[in-house]
Coordinates of C-alpha atoms in Angstrom, one line a residue:
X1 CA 35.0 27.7 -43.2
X2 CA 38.1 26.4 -41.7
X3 CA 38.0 29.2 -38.9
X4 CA 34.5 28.3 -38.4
X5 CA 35.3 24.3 -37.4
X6 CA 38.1 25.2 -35.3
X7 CA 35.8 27.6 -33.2
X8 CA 33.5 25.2 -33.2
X9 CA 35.5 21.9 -32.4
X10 CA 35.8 22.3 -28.6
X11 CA 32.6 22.8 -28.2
X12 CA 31.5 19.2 -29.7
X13 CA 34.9 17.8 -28.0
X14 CA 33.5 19.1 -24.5
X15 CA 30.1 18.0 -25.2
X16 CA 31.1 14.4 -26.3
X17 CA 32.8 14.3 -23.1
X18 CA 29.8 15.3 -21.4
X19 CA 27.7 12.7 -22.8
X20 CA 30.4 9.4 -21.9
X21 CA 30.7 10.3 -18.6
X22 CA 27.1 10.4 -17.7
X23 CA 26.8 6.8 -20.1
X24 CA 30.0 5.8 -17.9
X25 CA 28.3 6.8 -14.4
X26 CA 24.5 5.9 -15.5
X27 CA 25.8 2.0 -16.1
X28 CA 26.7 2.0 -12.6
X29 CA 23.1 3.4 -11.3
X30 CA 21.5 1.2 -13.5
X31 CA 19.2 -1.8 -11.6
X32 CA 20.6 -4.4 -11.2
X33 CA 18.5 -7.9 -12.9
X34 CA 16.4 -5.7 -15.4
X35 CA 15.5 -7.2 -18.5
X36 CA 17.6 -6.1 -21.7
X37 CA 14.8 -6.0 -24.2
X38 CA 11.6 -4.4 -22.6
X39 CA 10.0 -3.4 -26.5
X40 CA 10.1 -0.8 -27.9
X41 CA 12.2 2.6 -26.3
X42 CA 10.5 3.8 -25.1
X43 CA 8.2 1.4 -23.6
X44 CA 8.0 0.5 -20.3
X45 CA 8.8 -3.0 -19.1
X46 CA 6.4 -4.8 -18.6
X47 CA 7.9 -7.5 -16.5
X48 CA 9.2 -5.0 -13.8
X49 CA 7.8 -4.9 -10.6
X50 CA 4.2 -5.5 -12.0
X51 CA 1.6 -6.1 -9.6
X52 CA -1.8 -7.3 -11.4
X53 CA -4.3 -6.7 -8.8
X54 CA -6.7 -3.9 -9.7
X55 CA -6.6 -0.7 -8.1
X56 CA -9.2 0.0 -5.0
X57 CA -12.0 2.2 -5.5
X58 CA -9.6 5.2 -4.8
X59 CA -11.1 8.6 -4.9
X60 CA -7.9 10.1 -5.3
X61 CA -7.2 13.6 -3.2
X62 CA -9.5 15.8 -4.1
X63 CA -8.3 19.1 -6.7
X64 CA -8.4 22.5 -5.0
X65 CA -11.7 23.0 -6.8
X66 CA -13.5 20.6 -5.1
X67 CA -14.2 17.9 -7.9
X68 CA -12.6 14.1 -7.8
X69 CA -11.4 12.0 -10.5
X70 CA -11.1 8.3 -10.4
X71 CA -6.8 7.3 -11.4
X72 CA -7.0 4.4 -13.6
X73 CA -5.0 1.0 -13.6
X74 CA -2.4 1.3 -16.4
X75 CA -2.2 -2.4 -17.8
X76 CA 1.1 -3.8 -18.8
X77 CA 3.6 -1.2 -16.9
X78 CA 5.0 -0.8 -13.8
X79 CA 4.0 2.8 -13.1
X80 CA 0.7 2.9 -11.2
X81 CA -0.5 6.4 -10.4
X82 CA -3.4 5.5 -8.1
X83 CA -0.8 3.4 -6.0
X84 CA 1.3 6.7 -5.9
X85 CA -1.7 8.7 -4.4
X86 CA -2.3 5.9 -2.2
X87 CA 1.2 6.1 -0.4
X88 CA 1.2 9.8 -0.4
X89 CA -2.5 10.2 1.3
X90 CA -0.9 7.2 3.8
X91 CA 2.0 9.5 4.7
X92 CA 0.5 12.3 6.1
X93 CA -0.2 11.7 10.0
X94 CA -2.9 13.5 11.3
X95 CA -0.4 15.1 13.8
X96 CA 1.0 17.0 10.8
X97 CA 3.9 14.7 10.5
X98 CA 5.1 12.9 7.9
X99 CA 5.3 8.8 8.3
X100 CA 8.6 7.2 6.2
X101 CA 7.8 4.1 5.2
X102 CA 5.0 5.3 3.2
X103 CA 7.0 8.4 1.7
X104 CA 9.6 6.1 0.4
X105 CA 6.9 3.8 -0.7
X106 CA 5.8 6.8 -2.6
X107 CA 9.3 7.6 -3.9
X108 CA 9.3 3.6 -5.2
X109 CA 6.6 4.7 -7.4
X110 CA 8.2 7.4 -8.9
X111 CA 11.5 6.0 -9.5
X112 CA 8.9 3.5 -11.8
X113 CA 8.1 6.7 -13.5
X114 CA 11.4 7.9 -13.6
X115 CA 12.8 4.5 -14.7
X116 CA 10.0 4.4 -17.7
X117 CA 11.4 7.0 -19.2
X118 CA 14.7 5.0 -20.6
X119 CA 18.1 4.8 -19.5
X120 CA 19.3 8.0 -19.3
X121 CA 16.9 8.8 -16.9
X122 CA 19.1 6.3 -14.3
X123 CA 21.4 9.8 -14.1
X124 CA 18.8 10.9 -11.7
X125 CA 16.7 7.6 -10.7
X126 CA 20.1 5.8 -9.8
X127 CA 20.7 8.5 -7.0
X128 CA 17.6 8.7 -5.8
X129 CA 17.6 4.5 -5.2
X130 CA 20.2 4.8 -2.8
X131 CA 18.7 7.8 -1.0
X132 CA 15.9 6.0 0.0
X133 CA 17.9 2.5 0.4
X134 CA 20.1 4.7 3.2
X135 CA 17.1 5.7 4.9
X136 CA 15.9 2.5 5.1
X137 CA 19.4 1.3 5.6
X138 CA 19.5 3.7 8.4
X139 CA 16.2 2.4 10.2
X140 CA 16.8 -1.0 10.7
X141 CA 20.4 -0.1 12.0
X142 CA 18.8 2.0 14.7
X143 CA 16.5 -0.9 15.0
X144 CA 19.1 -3.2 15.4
X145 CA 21.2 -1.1 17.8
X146 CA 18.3 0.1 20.2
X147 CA 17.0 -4.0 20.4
X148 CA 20.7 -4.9 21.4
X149 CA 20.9 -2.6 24.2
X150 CA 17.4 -3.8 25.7
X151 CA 17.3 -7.9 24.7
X152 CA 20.0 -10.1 24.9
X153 CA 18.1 -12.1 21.7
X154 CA 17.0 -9.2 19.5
X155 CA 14.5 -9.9 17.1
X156 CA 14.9 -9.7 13.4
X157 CA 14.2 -5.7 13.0
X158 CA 11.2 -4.3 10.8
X159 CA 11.4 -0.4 8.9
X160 CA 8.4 1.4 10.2
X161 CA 8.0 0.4 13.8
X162 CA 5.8 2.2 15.2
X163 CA 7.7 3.9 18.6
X164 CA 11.0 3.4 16.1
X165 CA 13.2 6.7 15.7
X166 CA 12.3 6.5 11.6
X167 CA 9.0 6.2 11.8
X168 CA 8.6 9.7 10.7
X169 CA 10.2 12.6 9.5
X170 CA 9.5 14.3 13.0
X171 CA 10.5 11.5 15.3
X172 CA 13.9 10.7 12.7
X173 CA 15.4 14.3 13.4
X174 CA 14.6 14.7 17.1
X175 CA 16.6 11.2 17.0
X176 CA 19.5 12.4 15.0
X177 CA 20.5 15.9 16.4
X178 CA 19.9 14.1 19.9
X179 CA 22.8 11.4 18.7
X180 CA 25.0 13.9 17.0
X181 CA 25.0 12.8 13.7
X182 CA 23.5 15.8 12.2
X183 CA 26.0 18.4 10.6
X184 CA 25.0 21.7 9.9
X185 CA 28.8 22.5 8.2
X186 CA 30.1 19.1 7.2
X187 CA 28.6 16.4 4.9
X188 CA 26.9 13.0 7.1
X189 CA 25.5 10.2 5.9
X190 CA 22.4 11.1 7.4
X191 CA 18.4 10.2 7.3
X192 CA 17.8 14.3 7.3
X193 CA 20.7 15.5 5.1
X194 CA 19.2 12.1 2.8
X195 CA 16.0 13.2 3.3
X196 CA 16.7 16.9 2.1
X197 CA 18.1 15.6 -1.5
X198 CA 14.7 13.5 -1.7
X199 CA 12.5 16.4 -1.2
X200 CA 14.7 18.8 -3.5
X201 CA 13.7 15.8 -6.1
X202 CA 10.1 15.8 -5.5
X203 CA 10.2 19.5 -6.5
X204 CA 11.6 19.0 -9.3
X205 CA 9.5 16.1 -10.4
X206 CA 6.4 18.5 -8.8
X207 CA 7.4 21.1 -11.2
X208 CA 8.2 19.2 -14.2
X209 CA 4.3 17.8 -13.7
X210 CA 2.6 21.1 -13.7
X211 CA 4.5 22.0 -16.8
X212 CA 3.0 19.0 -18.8
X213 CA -0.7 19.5 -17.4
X214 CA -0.7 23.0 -19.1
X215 CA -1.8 24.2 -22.3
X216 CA -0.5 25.6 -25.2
X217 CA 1.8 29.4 -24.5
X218 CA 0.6 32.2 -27.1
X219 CA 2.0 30.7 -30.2
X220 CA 0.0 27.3 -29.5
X221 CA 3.2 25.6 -29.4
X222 CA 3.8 22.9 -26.4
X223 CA 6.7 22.6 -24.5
X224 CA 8.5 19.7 -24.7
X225 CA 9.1 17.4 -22.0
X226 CA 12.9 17.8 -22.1
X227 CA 12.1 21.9 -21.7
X228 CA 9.8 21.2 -19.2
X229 CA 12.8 19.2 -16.9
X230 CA 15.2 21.5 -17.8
X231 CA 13.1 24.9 -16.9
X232 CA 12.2 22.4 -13.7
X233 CA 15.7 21.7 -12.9
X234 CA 17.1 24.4 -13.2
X235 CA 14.6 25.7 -10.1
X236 CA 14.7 22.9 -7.8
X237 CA 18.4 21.0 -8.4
X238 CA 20.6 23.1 -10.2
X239 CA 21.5 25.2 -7.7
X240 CA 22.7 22.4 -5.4
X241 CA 24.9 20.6 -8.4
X242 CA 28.2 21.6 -9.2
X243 CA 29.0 22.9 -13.1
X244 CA 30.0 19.5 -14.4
X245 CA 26.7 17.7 -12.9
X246 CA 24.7 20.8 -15.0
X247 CA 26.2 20.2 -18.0
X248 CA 25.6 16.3 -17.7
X249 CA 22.2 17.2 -17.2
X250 CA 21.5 19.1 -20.7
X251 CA 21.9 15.9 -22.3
X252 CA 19.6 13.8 -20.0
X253 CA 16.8 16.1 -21.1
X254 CA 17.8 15.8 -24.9
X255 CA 16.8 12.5 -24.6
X256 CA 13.5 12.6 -23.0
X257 CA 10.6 10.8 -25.1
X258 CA 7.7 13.4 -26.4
X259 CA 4.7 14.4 -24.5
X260 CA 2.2 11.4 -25.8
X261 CA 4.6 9.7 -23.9
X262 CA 4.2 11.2 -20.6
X263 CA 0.5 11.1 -21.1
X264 CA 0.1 7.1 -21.7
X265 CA 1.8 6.8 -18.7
X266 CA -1.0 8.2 -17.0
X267 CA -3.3 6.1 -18.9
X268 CA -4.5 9.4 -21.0
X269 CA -4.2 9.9 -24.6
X270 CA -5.4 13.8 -24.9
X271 CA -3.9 17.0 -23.4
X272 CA -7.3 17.4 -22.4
X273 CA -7.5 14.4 -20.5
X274 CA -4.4 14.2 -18.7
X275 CA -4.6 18.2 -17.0
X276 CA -7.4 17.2 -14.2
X277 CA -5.3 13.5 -13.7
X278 CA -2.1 15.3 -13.6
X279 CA -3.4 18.3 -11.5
X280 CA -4.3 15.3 -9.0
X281 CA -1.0 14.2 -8.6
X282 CA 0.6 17.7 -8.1
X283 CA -2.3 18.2 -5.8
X284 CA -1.1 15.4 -3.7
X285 CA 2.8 15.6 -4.7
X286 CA 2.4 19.5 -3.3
X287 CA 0.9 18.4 0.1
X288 CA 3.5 16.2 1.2
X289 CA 6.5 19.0 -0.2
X290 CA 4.5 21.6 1.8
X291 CA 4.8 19.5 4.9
X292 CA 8.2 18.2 4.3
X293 CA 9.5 21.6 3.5
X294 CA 8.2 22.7 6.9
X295 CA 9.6 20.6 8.9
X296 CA 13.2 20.8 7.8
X297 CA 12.6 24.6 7.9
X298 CA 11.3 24.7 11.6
X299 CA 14.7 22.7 12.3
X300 CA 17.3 24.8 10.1
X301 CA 17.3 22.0 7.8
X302 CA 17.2 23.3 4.3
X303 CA 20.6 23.8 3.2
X304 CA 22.1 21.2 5.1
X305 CA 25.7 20.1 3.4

């Protein structure tokens, strides 16, 4: 029995580790103003970012199959599918491009979702925030820059200008391999490299997604959501995070609420009724990868540094 603790003592030494740095790095990801009791914990807050109006009469994309559903308005939280559909129908151009301002407007809807699911979540949510702050970031400095060279009183700058180098994914990298500041061997703090990380997230969300809109596997046994993001994970970000980042990981999924969870927030209460909402979202979540995906592949862009 002795022998048997001693094997087993660096195993629970390295995983307590584990665990306090990802407390220690999540409380510096973590938004800044929330409020400290939001219910139960599950529950999402309630006073976050809630907008009260009532969703359009928004025939969300229609399923591969042909039939529609109608995304409902999810009272008293601050994850809204239907306004999620909305951004990502807005952000595909007819052109085949993909326009920014409504992408990361569809990206603020997810990090809602992503936030909803309690604090350990802010591991993930808290790097995604600043990817899309950069990007944004990154727009109005071009903004700023290209209205100082042609105006001697610039005006105050606006993200999502219309003939602005970020207004889409398309215009943003002919911009940045034209000024340099793309690096196909070194690490830049740029709007494609940013972009990249984004999409490899929206894979991983994508995936995690089609795993809770199927059924049972032969035993009728569920998956969990925490096997769902791992089995997810380990597709679409694992092989771009180093060892330590994996291991910090395990324990974000161990902490995942259970699938009745991921369901309400959908505004469903049956496995039954969530599959043709979910298989909506995926639907629309898949479009806008597809697209993304080729893009960055026409330009080399998929492993960027």
């Amino acid at each position: 029995m002795v022998l048997l603790r001693h094997k087993l003592l660096p195993r629970y030494l390295l995983l307590s580790f584990i665990l306090a740095l990802l407390l220690f790095i999540s409380s510096f990801w973590l938004p800044p103003g929330e409020p400290p009791d939001c219910g139960s914990a599950w529950r999402p807050c309630s006073s976050f970012h809630i907008q009260t109006s009532k969703p359009p009469l928004l025939e969300a994309w229609l399923e591969p199959g042909g039939s529609s559903a109608l995304i409902k308005e999810c009272p008293g939280q601050s994850f809204q599918a239907w306004r999620l559909l909305k951004y990502l129908k807005s952000c595909m151009a007819d052109d085949g491009d993909i326009l920014l301002e409504s992408y990361l407007q569809g990206w603020d809807q997810l990090l809602e979702f992503m936030e909803s699911l309690g604090t350990m979540v802010s591991f993930f949510s808290g790097k995604v925030r600043e990817k899309t702050s950069l990007i944004r970031e990154l727009s109005l400095r071009h903004s700023m820059e290209v209205q100082g060279k042609t105006s001697n009183r610039p005006t105050p700058p606006a993200f999502g200008l219309k003939d602005g180098a970020y207004r889409s994914v398309q215009s943003m990298v002919r911009a940045e391999l034209k000024a340099g500041v793309v690096n196909f061997y070194h690490r830049t703090d740029s709007g494609c490299r940013t972009l990249l990380r984004l999409h490899r997230s929206l894979l991983w969300l994508k995936l995690m997604l089609e795993g809770l809109s199927e059924g049972p596997d032969a035993d009728g046994r569920y998956k969990t959501p925490g096997e769902l993001s791992r089995d997810a994970y380990m597709v679409a970000l694992a092989p771009h995070h180093p060892w330590l980042l994996r291991q910090a990981a395990e324990v974000v999924f161990l902490a995942l609420p259970d699938r009745q969870y991921f369901l309400q927030l959908v505004c469903v209460q049956k496995q039954e009724e969530a599959a043709p909402v979910l298989r909506i979202i995926i639907h629309a979540l898949t479009q806008v990868h597809t697209r993304t995906q080729q893009i960055l592949e026409e330009h080399g862009m998929l492993e960027l540094p």
